[in-house]
PDB file of N, CA, C and O in Angstrom:
ATOM      1  N   MET A1034       0.856  -1.175   0.000  1.00  0.00           N
ATOM      2  CA  MET A1034       0.000   0.000   0.000  1.00  0.00           C
ATOM      3  C   MET A1034       0.896   1.229   0.000  1.00  0.00           C
ATOM      4  O   MET A1034       1.792   1.342   0.814  1.00  0.00           O
ATOM      5  N   ASP A1035       0.645   2.120  -0.922  1.00  0.00           N
ATOM      6  CA  ASP A1035       1.389   3.368  -1.015  1.00  0.00           C
ATOM      7  C   ASP A1035       0.546   4.479  -0.404  1.00  0.00           C
ATOM      8  O   ASP A1035      -0.545   4.782  -0.891  1.00  0.00           O
ATOM      9  N   THR A1036       1.046   5.070   0.664  1.00  0.00           N
ATOM     10  CA  THR A1036       0.322   6.156   1.341  1.00  0.00           C
ATOM     11  C   THR A1036       1.128   7.453   1.321  1.00  0.00           C
ATOM     12  O   THR A1036       0.770   8.399   1.995  1.00  0.00           O
ATOM     13  N   GLY A1037       2.210   7.507   0.549  1.00  0.00           N
ATOM     14  CA  GLY A1037       3.110   8.649   0.588  1.00  0.00           C
ATOM     15  C   GLY A1037       2.723   9.829  -0.283  1.00  0.00           C
ATOM     16  O   GLY A1037       3.344  10.875  -0.216  1.00  0.00           O
ATOM     17  N   GLY A1038       1.709   9.707  -1.089  1.00  0.00           N
ATOM     18  CA  GLY A1038       1.334  10.802  -1.981  1.00  0.00           C
ATOM     19  C   GLY A1038      -0.103  11.216  -1.763  1.00  0.00           C
ATOM     20  O   GLY A1038      -0.702  10.954  -0.725  1.00  0.00           O
ATOM     21  N   GLY A1039      -0.664  11.856  -2.759  1.00  0.00           N
ATOM     22  CA  GLY A1039      -2.035  12.332  -2.680  1.00  0.00           C
ATOM     23  C   GLY A1039      -3.072  11.254  -2.914  1.00  0.00           C
ATOM     24  O   GLY A1039      -4.260  11.477  -2.734  1.00  0.00           O
ATOM     25  N   LEU A1040      -2.610  10.086  -3.329  1.00  0.00           N
ATOM     26  CA  LEU A1040      -3.512   8.980  -3.616  1.00  0.00           C
ATOM     27  C   LEU A1040      -3.027   7.751  -2.865  1.00  0.00           C
ATOM     28  O   LEU A1040      -1.862   7.366  -2.985  1.00  0.00           O
ATOM     29  N   VAL A1041      -3.883   7.143  -2.074  1.00  0.00           N
ATOM     30  CA  VAL A1041      -3.551   5.890  -1.407  1.00  0.00           C
ATOM     31  C   VAL A1041      -3.966   4.767  -2.335  1.00  0.00           C
ATOM     32  O   VAL A1041      -5.099   4.720  -2.779  1.00  0.00           O
ATOM     33  N   TRP A1042      -3.041   3.880  -2.668  1.00  0.00           N
ATOM     34  CA  TRP A1042      -3.382   2.804  -3.594  1.00  0.00           C
ATOM     35  C   TRP A1042      -2.739   1.500  -3.173  1.00  0.00           C
ATOM     36  O   TRP A1042      -1.755   1.472  -2.454  1.00  0.00           O
ATOM     37  N   THR A1043      -3.330   0.427  -3.626  1.00  0.00           N
ATOM     38  CA  THR A1043      -2.798  -0.915  -3.407  1.00  0.00           C
ATOM     39  C   THR A1043      -3.165  -1.782  -4.597  1.00  0.00           C
ATOM     40  O   THR A1043      -4.080  -1.454  -5.349  1.00  0.00           O
ATOM     41  N   GLN A1044      -2.448  -2.872  -4.766  1.00  0.00           N
ATOM     42  CA  GLN A1044      -2.771  -3.822  -5.835  1.00  0.00           C
ATOM     43  C   GLN A1044      -3.941  -4.690  -5.397  1.00  0.00           C
ATOM     44  O   GLN A1044      -4.040  -5.061  -4.238  1.00  0.00           O
ATOM     45  N   CYS A1045      -4.817  -4.997  -6.324  1.00  0.00           N
ATOM     46  CA  CYS A1045      -5.947  -5.889  -6.060  1.00  0.00           C
ATOM     47  C   CYS A1045      -5.707  -7.226  -6.740  1.00  0.00           C
ATOM     48  O   CYS A1045      -4.999  -7.297  -7.746  1.00  0.00           O
ATOM     49  N   GLU A1046      -6.316  -8.264  -6.209  1.00  0.00           N
ATOM     50  CA  GLU A1046      -6.260  -9.566  -6.864  1.00  0.00           C
ATOM     51  C   GLU A1046      -6.724  -9.407  -8.300  1.00  0.00           C
ATOM     52  O   GLU A1046      -7.660  -8.666  -8.582  1.00  0.00           O
ATOM     53  N   GLY A1047      -6.058 -10.091  -9.204  1.00  0.00           N
ATOM     54  CA  GLY A1047      -6.417 -10.011 -10.617  1.00  0.00           C
ATOM     55  C   GLY A1047      -5.735  -8.879 -11.349  1.00  0.00           C
ATOM     56  O   GLY A1047      -6.001  -8.651 -12.532  1.00  0.00           O
ATOM     57  N   CYS A1048      -4.852  -8.138 -10.653  1.00  0.00           N
ATOM     58  CA  CYS A1048      -4.166  -7.036 -11.323  1.00  0.00           C
ATOM     59  C   CYS A1048      -3.277  -7.573 -12.435  1.00  0.00           C
ATOM     60  O   CYS A1048      -2.890  -8.737 -12.441  1.00  0.00           O
ATOM     61  N   THR A1049      -2.982  -6.720 -13.404  1.00  0.00           N
ATOM     62  CA  THR A1049      -2.057  -7.076 -14.468  1.00  0.00           C
ATOM     63  C   THR A1049      -0.780  -6.267 -14.249  1.00  0.00           C
ATOM     64  O   THR A1049      -0.818  -5.185 -13.668  1.00  0.00           O
ATOM     65  N   LYS A1050       0.333  -6.788 -14.688  1.00  0.00           N
ATOM     66  CA  LYS A1050       1.632  -6.131 -14.482  1.00  0.00           C
ATOM     67  C   LYS A1050       1.872  -5.857 -12.997  1.00  0.00           C
ATOM     68  O   LYS A1050       2.324  -4.782 -12.615  1.00  0.00           O
ATOM     69  N   CYS A1051       1.534  -6.815 -12.165  1.00  0.00           N
ATOM     70  CA  CYS A1051       1.688  -6.688 -10.718  1.00  0.00           C
ATOM     71  C   CYS A1051       3.144  -6.880 -10.319  1.00  0.00           C
ATOM     72  O   CYS A1051       3.874  -7.602 -10.973  1.00  0.00           O
ATOM     73  N   PHE A1052       3.539  -6.262  -9.227  1.00  0.00           N
ATOM     74  CA  PHE A1052       4.839  -6.552  -8.646  1.00  0.00           C
ATOM     75  C   PHE A1052       4.623  -7.493  -7.468  1.00  0.00           C
ATOM     76  O   PHE A1052       3.523  -7.589  -6.929  1.00  0.00           O
ATOM     77  N   LYS A1053       5.666  -8.226  -7.094  1.00  0.00           N
ATOM     78  CA  LYS A1053       5.551  -9.152  -5.975  1.00  0.00           C
ATOM     79  C   LYS A1053       5.422  -8.367  -4.688  1.00  0.00           C
ATOM     80  O   LYS A1053       6.097  -7.347  -4.498  1.00  0.00           O
ATOM     81  N   GLN A1054       4.548  -8.832  -3.818  1.00  0.00           N
ATOM     82  CA  GLN A1054       4.355  -8.168  -2.530  1.00  0.00           C
ATOM     83  C   GLN A1054       3.910  -9.178  -1.490  1.00  0.00           C
ATOM     84  O   GLN A1054       3.357 -10.222  -1.801  1.00  0.00           O
ATOM     85  N   THR A1055       4.172  -8.839  -0.226  1.00  0.00           N
ATOM     86  CA  THR A1055       3.672  -9.594   0.914  1.00  0.00           C
ATOM     87  C   THR A1055       2.998  -8.574   1.809  1.00  0.00           C
ATOM     88  O   THR A1055       3.610  -7.563   2.142  1.00  0.00           O
ATOM     89  N   PRO A1056       1.773  -8.766   2.182  1.00  0.00           N
ATOM     90  CA  PRO A1056       0.880  -9.876   1.875  1.00  0.00           C
ATOM     91  C   PRO A1056       0.417  -9.835   0.418  1.00  0.00           C
ATOM     92  O   PRO A1056       0.727  -8.900  -0.310  1.00  0.00           O
ATOM     93  N   LYS A1057      -0.355 -10.829   0.035  1.00  0.00           N
ATOM     94  CA  LYS A1057      -0.874 -10.925  -1.332  1.00  0.00           C
ATOM     95  C   LYS A1057      -1.723  -9.697  -1.651  1.00  0.00           C
ATOM     96  O   LYS A1057      -2.207  -9.017  -0.749  1.00  0.00           O
ATOM     97  N   PRO A1058      -1.958  -9.428  -2.947  1.00  0.00           N
ATOM     98  CA  PRO A1058      -2.816  -8.297  -3.319  1.00  0.00           C
ATOM     99  C   PRO A1058      -4.195  -8.361  -2.649  1.00  0.00           C
ATOM    100  O   PRO A1058      -4.704  -9.431  -2.332  1.00  0.00           O
ATOM    101  N   PHE A1059      -4.763  -7.201  -2.458  1.00  0.00           N
ATOM    102  CA  PHE A1059      -6.041  -7.015  -1.775  1.00  0.00           C
ATOM    103  C   PHE A1059      -7.173  -7.741  -2.504  1.00  0.00           C
ATOM    104  O   PHE A1059      -7.287  -7.667  -3.722  1.00  0.00           O
ATOM    105  N   SER A1060      -8.003  -8.427  -1.742  1.00  0.00           N
ATOM    106  CA  SER A1060      -9.154  -9.135  -2.319  1.00  0.00           C
ATOM    107  C   SER A1060     -10.394  -8.245  -2.222  1.00  0.00           C
ATOM    108  O   SER A1060     -11.086  -8.226  -1.211  1.00  0.00           O
ATOM    109  N   LYS A1061     -10.667  -7.517  -3.295  1.00  0.00           N
ATOM    110  CA  LYS A1061     -11.833  -6.631  -3.296  1.00  0.00           C
ATOM    111  C   LYS A1061     -13.136  -7.423  -3.196  1.00  0.00           C
ATOM    112  O   LYS A1061     -14.124  -6.944  -2.659  1.00  0.00           O
ATOM    113  N   ASN A1062     -13.133  -8.657  -3.692  1.00  0.00           N
ATOM    114  CA  ASN A1062     -14.343  -9.478  -3.630  1.00  0.00           C
ATOM    115  C   ASN A1062     -14.656  -9.958  -2.219  1.00  0.00           C
ATOM    116  O   ASN A1062     -15.805 -10.265  -1.908  1.00  0.00           O
ATOM    117  N   ALA A1063     -13.653 -10.019  -1.360  1.00  0.00           N
ATOM    118  CA  ALA A1063     -13.864 -10.448   0.022  1.00  0.00           C
ATOM    119  C   ALA A1063     -14.248  -9.278   0.932  1.00  0.00           C
ATOM    120  O   ALA A1063     -14.615  -9.484   2.082  1.00  0.00           O
ATOM    121  N   SER A1064     -14.167  -8.059   0.424  1.00  0.00           N
ATOM    122  CA  SER A1064     -14.462  -6.869   1.216  1.00  0.00           C
ATOM    123  C   SER A1064     -15.959  -6.568   1.247  1.00  0.00           C
ATOM    124  O   SER A1064     -16.641  -6.698   0.231  1.00  0.00           O
ATOM    125  N   LYS A1065     -16.436  -6.143   2.389  1.00  0.00           N
ATOM    126  CA  LYS A1065     -17.841  -5.728   2.519  1.00  0.00           C
ATOM    127  C   LYS A1065     -18.016  -4.239   2.249  1.00  0.00           C
ATOM    128  O   LYS A1065     -19.130  -3.772   2.065  1.00  0.00           O
ATOM    129  N   SER A1066     -16.906  -3.482   2.225  1.00  0.00           N
ATOM    130  CA  SER A1066     -17.029  -2.027   2.076  1.00  0.00           C
ATOM    131  C   SER A1066     -16.405  -1.483   0.786  1.00  0.00           C
ATOM    132  O   SER A1066     -16.482  -0.290   0.530  1.00  0.00           O
ATOM    133  N   PHE A1067     -15.808  -2.322  -0.051  1.00  0.00           N
ATOM    134  CA  PHE A1067     -15.188  -1.876  -1.295  1.00  0.00           C
ATOM    135  C   PHE A1067     -16.249  -1.388  -2.279  1.00  0.00           C
ATOM    136  O   PHE A1067     -17.215  -2.088  -2.555  1.00  0.00           O
ATOM    137  N   ARG A1068     -16.070  -0.175  -2.803  1.00  0.00           N
ATOM    138  CA  ARG A1068     -17.005   0.396  -3.776  1.00  0.00           C
ATOM    139  C   ARG A1068     -16.235   1.150  -4.854  1.00  0.00           C
ATOM    140  O   ARG A1068     -15.587   2.148  -4.572  1.00  0.00           O
ATOM    141  N   PRO A1069     -16.296   0.689  -6.112  1.00  0.00           N
ATOM    142  CA  PRO A1069     -15.677   1.459  -7.197  1.00  0.00           C
ATOM    143  C   PRO A1069     -16.376   2.808  -7.351  1.00  0.00           C
ATOM    144  O   PRO A1069     -17.585   2.915  -7.126  1.00  0.00           O
ATOM    145  N   ILE A1070     -15.611   3.820  -7.733  1.00  0.00           N
ATOM    146  CA  ILE A1070     -16.172   5.162  -7.955  1.00  0.00           C
ATOM    147  C   ILE A1070     -16.722   5.204  -9.381  1.00  0.00           C
ATOM    148  O   ILE A1070     -15.973   5.055 -10.347  1.00  0.00           O
ATOM    149  N   PRO A1071     -18.044   5.394  -9.538  1.00  0.00           N
ATOM    150  CA  PRO A1071     -18.628   5.423 -10.886  1.00  0.00           C
ATOM    151  C   PRO A1071     -18.286   6.719 -11.624  1.00  0.00           C
ATOM    152  O   PRO A1071     -18.053   7.760 -11.008  1.00  0.00           O
ATOM    153  N   CYS A1072     -18.269   6.644 -12.938  1.00  0.00           N
ATOM    154  CA  CYS A1072     -17.988   7.815 -13.771  1.00  0.00           C
ATOM    155  C   CYS A1072     -18.959   8.959 -13.503  1.00  0.00           C
ATOM    156  O   CYS A1072     -18.598  10.123 -13.612  1.00  0.00           O
ATOM    157  N   LYS A1073     -20.160   8.632 -13.157  1.00  0.00           N
ATOM    158  CA  LYS A1073     -21.172   9.683 -12.949  1.00  0.00           C
ATOM    159  C   LYS A1073     -20.941  10.490 -11.666  1.00  0.00           C
ATOM    160  O   LYS A1073     -21.592  11.505 -11.472  1.00  0.00           O
ATOM    161  N   ASP A1074     -20.010  10.087 -10.814  1.00  0.00           N
ATOM    162  CA  ASP A1074     -19.685  10.847  -9.602  1.00  0.00           C
ATOM    163  C   ASP A1074     -18.762  11.997  -9.975  1.00  0.00           C
ATOM    164  O   ASP A1074     -17.547  11.886  -9.938  1.00  0.00           O
ATOM    165  N   ARG A1075     -19.320  13.091 -10.388  1.00  0.00           N
ATOM    166  CA  ARG A1075     -18.564  14.237 -10.905  1.00  0.00           C
ATOM    167  C   ARG A1075     -17.793  14.990  -9.822  1.00  0.00           C
ATOM    168  O   ARG A1075     -16.965  15.833 -10.122  1.00  0.00           O
ATOM    169  N   ARG A1076     -18.037  14.704  -8.559  1.00  0.00           N
ATOM    170  CA  ARG A1076     -17.249  15.332  -7.491  1.00  0.00           C
ATOM    171  C   ARG A1076     -15.811  14.834  -7.554  1.00  0.00           C
ATOM    172  O   ARG A1076     -14.888  15.530  -7.174  1.00  0.00           O
ATOM    173  N   ILE A1077     -15.621  13.613  -8.035  1.00  0.00           N
ATOM    174  CA  ILE A1077     -14.309  12.976  -8.041  1.00  0.00           C
ATOM    175  C   ILE A1077     -13.817  12.708  -9.455  1.00  0.00           C
ATOM    176  O   ILE A1077     -12.649  12.907  -9.761  1.00  0.00           O
ATOM    177  N   CYS A1078     -14.689  12.268 -10.326  1.00  0.00           N
ATOM    178  CA  CYS A1078     -14.287  11.780 -11.645  1.00  0.00           C
ATOM    179  C   CYS A1078     -14.519  12.817 -12.744  1.00  0.00           C
ATOM    180  O   CYS A1078     -15.643  13.261 -12.941  1.00  0.00           O
ATOM    181  N   MET A1079     -13.440  13.159 -13.439  1.00  0.00           N
ATOM    182  CA  MET A1079     -13.550  14.044 -14.589  1.00  0.00           C
ATOM    183  C   MET A1079     -13.976  13.204 -15.798  1.00  0.00           C
ATOM    184  O   MET A1079     -13.620  12.027 -15.889  1.00  0.00           O
ATOM    185  N   SER A1080     -14.692  13.779 -16.726  1.00  0.00           N
ATOM    186  CA  SER A1080     -15.209  13.005 -17.864  1.00  0.00           C
ATOM    187  C   SER A1080     -14.098  12.340 -18.675  1.00  0.00           C
ATOM    188  O   SER A1080     -14.281  11.269 -19.220  1.00  0.00           O
ATOM    189  N   LYS A1081     -12.933  12.961 -18.766  1.00  0.00           N
ATOM    190  CA  LYS A1081     -11.830  12.379 -19.533  1.00  0.00           C
ATOM    191  C   LYS A1081     -11.118  11.270 -18.763  1.00  0.00           C
ATOM    192  O   LYS A1081     -10.223  10.642 -19.282  1.00  0.00           O
ATOM    193  N   ARG A1082     -11.504  11.042 -17.537  1.00  0.00           N
ATOM    194  CA  ARG A1082     -10.879  10.005 -16.713  1.00  0.00           C
ATOM    195  C   ARG A1082     -11.781   8.790 -16.555  1.00  0.00           C
ATOM    196  O   ARG A1082     -11.641   8.018 -15.635  1.00  0.00           O
ATOM    197  N   CYS A1083     -12.706   8.624 -17.461  1.00  0.00           N
ATOM    198  CA  CYS A1083     -13.657   7.527 -17.370  1.00  0.00           C
ATOM    199  C   CYS A1083     -13.133   6.304 -18.110  1.00  0.00           C
ATOM    200  O   CYS A1083     -12.646   6.412 -19.226  1.00  0.00           O
ATOM    201  N   ASN A1084     -13.230   5.143 -17.473  1.00  0.00           N
ATOM    202  CA  ASN A1084     -12.801   3.886 -18.080  1.00  0.00           C
ATOM    203  C   ASN A1084     -13.999   2.942 -18.054  1.00  0.00           C
ATOM    204  O   ASN A1084     -14.136   2.134 -17.154  1.00  0.00           O
ATOM    205  N   GLY A1085     -14.884   3.083 -19.017  1.00  0.00           N
ATOM    206  CA  GLY A1085     -16.107   2.284 -19.005  1.00  0.00           C
ATOM    207  C   GLY A1085     -17.069   2.836 -17.969  1.00  0.00           C
ATOM    208  O   GLY A1085     -17.487   3.984 -18.050  1.00  0.00           O
ATOM    209  N   LEU A1086     -17.373   2.057 -16.954  1.00  0.00           N
ATOM    210  CA  LEU A1086     -18.308   2.484 -15.909  1.00  0.00           C
ATOM    211  C   LEU A1086     -17.643   3.206 -14.753  1.00  0.00           C
ATOM    212  O   LEU A1086     -18.295   3.895 -13.990  1.00  0.00           O
ATOM    213  N   TYR A1087     -16.314   3.019 -14.602  1.00  0.00           N
ATOM    214  CA  TYR A1087     -15.638   3.509 -13.402  1.00  0.00           C
ATOM    215  C   TYR A1087     -14.591   4.568 -13.706  1.00  0.00           C
ATOM    216  O   TYR A1087     -14.038   4.633 -14.796  1.00  0.00           O
ATOM    217  N   CYS A1088     -14.310   5.367 -12.700  1.00  0.00           N
ATOM    218  CA  CYS A1088     -13.344   6.445 -12.798  1.00  0.00           C
ATOM    219  C   CYS A1088     -11.921   5.872 -12.777  1.00  0.00           C
ATOM    220  O   CYS A1088     -11.570   5.119 -11.876  1.00  0.00           O
ATOM    221  N   ALA A1089     -11.123   6.230 -13.764  1.00  0.00           N
ATOM    222  CA  ALA A1089      -9.763   5.711 -13.891  1.00  0.00           C
ATOM    223  C   ALA A1089      -8.748   6.715 -13.358  1.00  0.00           C
ATOM    224  O   ALA A1089      -9.035   7.902 -13.197  1.00  0.00           O
ATOM    225  N   TYR A1090      -7.538   6.216 -13.097  1.00  0.00           N
ATOM    226  CA  TYR A1090      -6.428   7.081 -12.713  1.00  0.00           C
ATOM    227  C   TYR A1090      -5.143   6.532 -13.321  1.00  0.00           C
ATOM    228  O   TYR A1090      -5.052   5.364 -13.677  1.00  0.00           O
ATOM    229  N   ALA A1091      -4.150   7.385 -13.438  1.00  0.00           N
ATOM    230  CA  ALA A1091      -2.807   6.977 -13.846  1.00  0.00           C
ATOM    231  C   ALA A1091      -1.831   7.957 -13.212  1.00  0.00           C
ATOM    232  O   ALA A1091      -2.034   9.173 -13.276  1.00  0.00           O
ATOM    233  N   ILE A1092      -0.794   7.425 -12.576  1.00  0.00           N
ATOM    234  CA  ILE A1092       0.208   8.261 -11.915  1.00  0.00           C
ATOM    235  C   ILE A1092       1.595   7.768 -12.303  1.00  0.00           C
ATOM    236  O   ILE A1092       1.875   6.577 -12.256  1.00  0.00           O
ATOM    237  N   ARG A1093       2.450   8.696 -12.670  1.00  0.00           N
ATOM    238  CA  ARG A1093       3.870   8.399 -12.913  1.00  0.00           C
ATOM    239  C   ARG A1093       4.644   9.075 -11.782  1.00  0.00           C
ATOM    240  O   ARG A1093       4.487  10.260 -11.539  1.00  0.00           O
ATOM    241  N   TYR A1094       5.446   8.297 -11.104  1.00  0.00           N
ATOM    242  CA  TYR A1094       6.237   8.842 -10.005  1.00  0.00           C
ATOM    243  C   TYR A1094       7.363   9.707 -10.553  1.00  0.00           C
ATOM    244  O   TYR A1094       7.841   9.492 -11.667  1.00  0.00           O
ATOM    245  N   PRO A1095       7.817  10.711  -9.768  1.00  0.00           N
ATOM    246  CA  PRO A1095       8.812  11.670 -10.264  1.00  0.00           C
ATOM    247  C   PRO A1095      10.101  11.035 -10.788  1.00  0.00           C
ATOM    248  O   PRO A1095      10.692  11.536 -11.732  1.00  0.00           O
ATOM    249  N   ASN A1096      10.547   9.930 -10.221  1.00  0.00           N
ATOM    250  CA  ASN A1096      11.796   9.311 -10.684  1.00  0.00           C
ATOM    251  C   ASN A1096      11.590   8.372 -11.870  1.00  0.00           C
ATOM    252  O   ASN A1096      12.530   7.716 -12.309  1.00  0.00           O
ATOM    253  N   ASN A1097      10.368   8.296 -12.374  1.00  0.00           N
ATOM    254  CA  ASN A1097      10.009   7.481 -13.549  1.00  0.00           C
ATOM    255  C   ASN A1097      10.263   5.984 -13.382  1.00  0.00           C
ATOM    256  O   ASN A1097      10.334   5.249 -14.356  1.00  0.00           O
ATOM    257  N   THR A1098      10.402   5.513 -12.151  1.00  0.00           N
ATOM    258  CA  THR A1098      10.631   4.083 -11.943  1.00  0.00           C
ATOM    259  C   THR A1098       9.333   3.312 -11.807  1.00  0.00           C
ATOM    260  O   THR A1098       9.336   2.096 -11.899  1.00  0.00           O
ATOM    261  N   LEU A1099       8.234   4.011 -11.594  1.00  0.00           N
ATOM    262  CA  LEU A1099       6.972   3.313 -11.370  1.00  0.00           C
ATOM    263  C   LEU A1099       5.822   4.105 -11.969  1.00  0.00           C
ATOM    264  O   LEU A1099       5.737   5.315 -11.813  1.00  0.00           O
ATOM    265  N   VAL A1100       4.963   3.399 -12.665  1.00  0.00           N
ATOM    266  CA  VAL A1100       3.711   3.961 -13.156  1.00  0.00           C
ATOM    267  C   VAL A1100       2.610   3.080 -12.589  1.00  0.00           C
ATOM    268  O   VAL A1100       2.703   1.863 -12.634  1.00  0.00           O
ATOM    269  N   THR A1101       1.589   3.689 -12.035  1.00  0.00           N
ATOM    270  CA  THR A1101       0.454   2.922 -11.541  1.00  0.00           C
ATOM    271  C   THR A1101      -0.809   3.456 -12.205  1.00  0.00           C
ATOM    272  O   THR A1101      -0.944   4.653 -12.437  1.00  0.00           O
ATOM    273  N   SER A1102      -1.701   2.546 -12.538  1.00  0.00           N
ATOM    274  CA  SER A1102      -2.965   2.951 -13.146  1.00  0.00           C
ATOM    275  C   SER A1102      -4.023   1.935 -12.767  1.00  0.00           C
ATOM    276  O   SER A1102      -3.722   0.800 -12.394  1.00  0.00           O
ATOM    277  N   GLY A1103      -5.257   2.360 -12.843  1.00  0.00           N
ATOM    278  CA  GLY A1103      -6.358   1.479 -12.503  1.00  0.00           C
ATOM    279  C   GLY A1103      -7.636   2.277 -12.390  1.00  0.00           C
ATOM    280  O   GLY A1103      -7.820   3.260 -13.100  1.00  0.00           O
ATOM    281  N   PHE A1104      -8.513   1.879 -11.461  1.00  0.00           N
ATOM    282  CA  PHE A1104      -9.725   2.649 -11.249  1.00  0.00           C
ATOM    283  C   PHE A1104      -9.840   3.031  -9.783  1.00  0.00           C
ATOM    284  O   PHE A1104      -9.307   2.362  -8.906  1.00  0.00           O
ATOM    285  N   LEU A1105     -10.512   4.144  -9.550  1.00  0.00           N
ATOM    286  CA  LEU A1105     -10.678   4.656  -8.193  1.00  0.00           C
ATOM    287  C   LEU A1105     -11.778   3.900  -7.468  1.00  0.00           C
ATOM    288  O   LEU A1105     -12.773   3.501  -8.070  1.00  0.00           O
ATOM    289  N   ALA A1106     -11.583   3.716  -6.184  1.00  0.00           N
ATOM    290  CA  ALA A1106     -12.571   3.021  -5.368  1.00  0.00           C
ATOM    291  C   ALA A1106     -12.528   3.583  -3.956  1.00  0.00           C
ATOM    292  O   ALA A1106     -11.564   4.253  -3.556  1.00  0.00           O
ATOM    293  N   GLN A1107     -13.552   3.294  -3.221  1.00  0.00           N
ATOM    294  CA  GLN A1107     -13.655   3.686  -1.822  1.00  0.00           C
ATOM    295  C   GLN A1107     -13.561   2.418  -0.983  1.00  0.00           C
ATOM    296  O   GLN A1107     -14.148   1.393  -1.312  1.00  0.00           O
ATOM    297  N   GLU A1108     -12.818   2.487   0.111  1.00  0.00           N
ATOM    298  CA  GLU A1108     -12.671   1.350   1.013  1.00  0.00           C
ATOM    299  C   GLU A1108     -12.566   1.867   2.438  1.00  0.00           C
ATOM    300  O   GLU A1108     -12.089   2.979   2.668  1.00  0.00           O
ATOM    301  N   THR A1109     -13.032   1.091   3.374  1.00  0.00           N
ATOM    302  CA  THR A1109     -12.923   1.422   4.793  1.00  0.00           C
ATOM    303  C   THR A1109     -11.843   0.548   5.410  1.00  0.00           C
ATOM    304  O   THR A1109     -11.884  -0.676   5.271  1.00  0.00           O
ATOM    305  N   PHE A1110     -10.867   1.183   6.041  1.00  0.00           N
ATOM    306  CA  PHE A1110      -9.792   0.473   6.720  1.00  0.00           C
ATOM    307  C   PHE A1110      -9.962   0.635   8.221  1.00  0.00           C
ATOM    308  O   PHE A1110     -10.322   1.704   8.697  1.00  0.00           O
ATOM    309  N   THR A1111      -9.666  -0.410   8.955  1.00  0.00           N
ATOM    310  CA  THR A1111      -9.667  -0.363  10.410  1.00  0.00           C
ATOM    311  C   THR A1111      -8.285  -0.775  10.883  1.00  0.00           C
ATOM    312  O   THR A1111      -7.788  -1.838  10.502  1.00  0.00           O
ATOM    313  N   PHE A1112      -7.647   0.068  11.692  1.00  0.00           N
ATOM    314  CA  PHE A1112      -6.336  -0.226  12.227  1.00  0.00           C
ATOM    315  C   PHE A1112      -6.467  -0.538  13.703  1.00  0.00           C
ATOM    316  O   PHE A1112      -7.070   0.219  14.457  1.00  0.00           O
ATOM    317  N   LEU A1113      -5.911  -1.656  14.098  1.00  0.00           N
ATOM    318  CA  LEU A1113      -5.958  -2.084  15.486  1.00  0.00           C
ATOM    319  C   LEU A1113      -4.565  -1.954  16.094  1.00  0.00           C
ATOM    320  O   LEU A1113      -3.559  -2.110  15.408  1.00  0.00           O
ATOM    321  N   TRP A1114      -4.513  -1.670  17.375  1.00  0.00           N
ATOM    322  CA  TRP A1114      -3.228  -1.591  18.060  1.00  0.00           C
ATOM    323  C   TRP A1114      -3.394  -2.033  19.503  1.00  0.00           C
ATOM    324  O   TRP A1114      -4.476  -1.970  20.076  1.00  0.00           O
ATOM    325  N   ASP A1115      -2.309  -2.475  20.082  1.00  0.00           N
ATOM    326  CA  ASP A1115      -2.286  -2.846  21.500  1.00  0.00           C
ATOM    327  C   ASP A1115      -1.866  -1.653  22.307  1.00  0.00           C
ATOM    328  O   ASP A1115      -0.990  -0.902  21.907  1.00  0.00           O
ATOM    329  N   LYS A1116      -2.475  -1.491  23.468  1.00  0.00           N
ATOM    330  CA  LYS A1116      -2.084  -0.368  24.341  1.00  0.00           C
ATOM    331  C   LYS A1116      -1.004  -0.795  25.298  1.00  0.00           C
ATOM    332  O   LYS A1116      -0.835  -1.887  25.661  1.00  0.00           O
TER     333      LYS A1116
END
């Protein structure tokens, strides 16, 4: 999961051109709160960023070593810690 920029992203199961990671890519099908952002959500998705039904994104990192692309989605994360 990349949280260092303006977009938090992770690889999902079924991704193409995936890099190896531990743990395995995120299972969106096993999530109860995963929701793709539809193109019609104009608060987030610009018309030129539409990929079929869902809002797409593409980011090239400044050092040109990594390009990530896919579609935008909403997810709820819960972080647990011991006191």
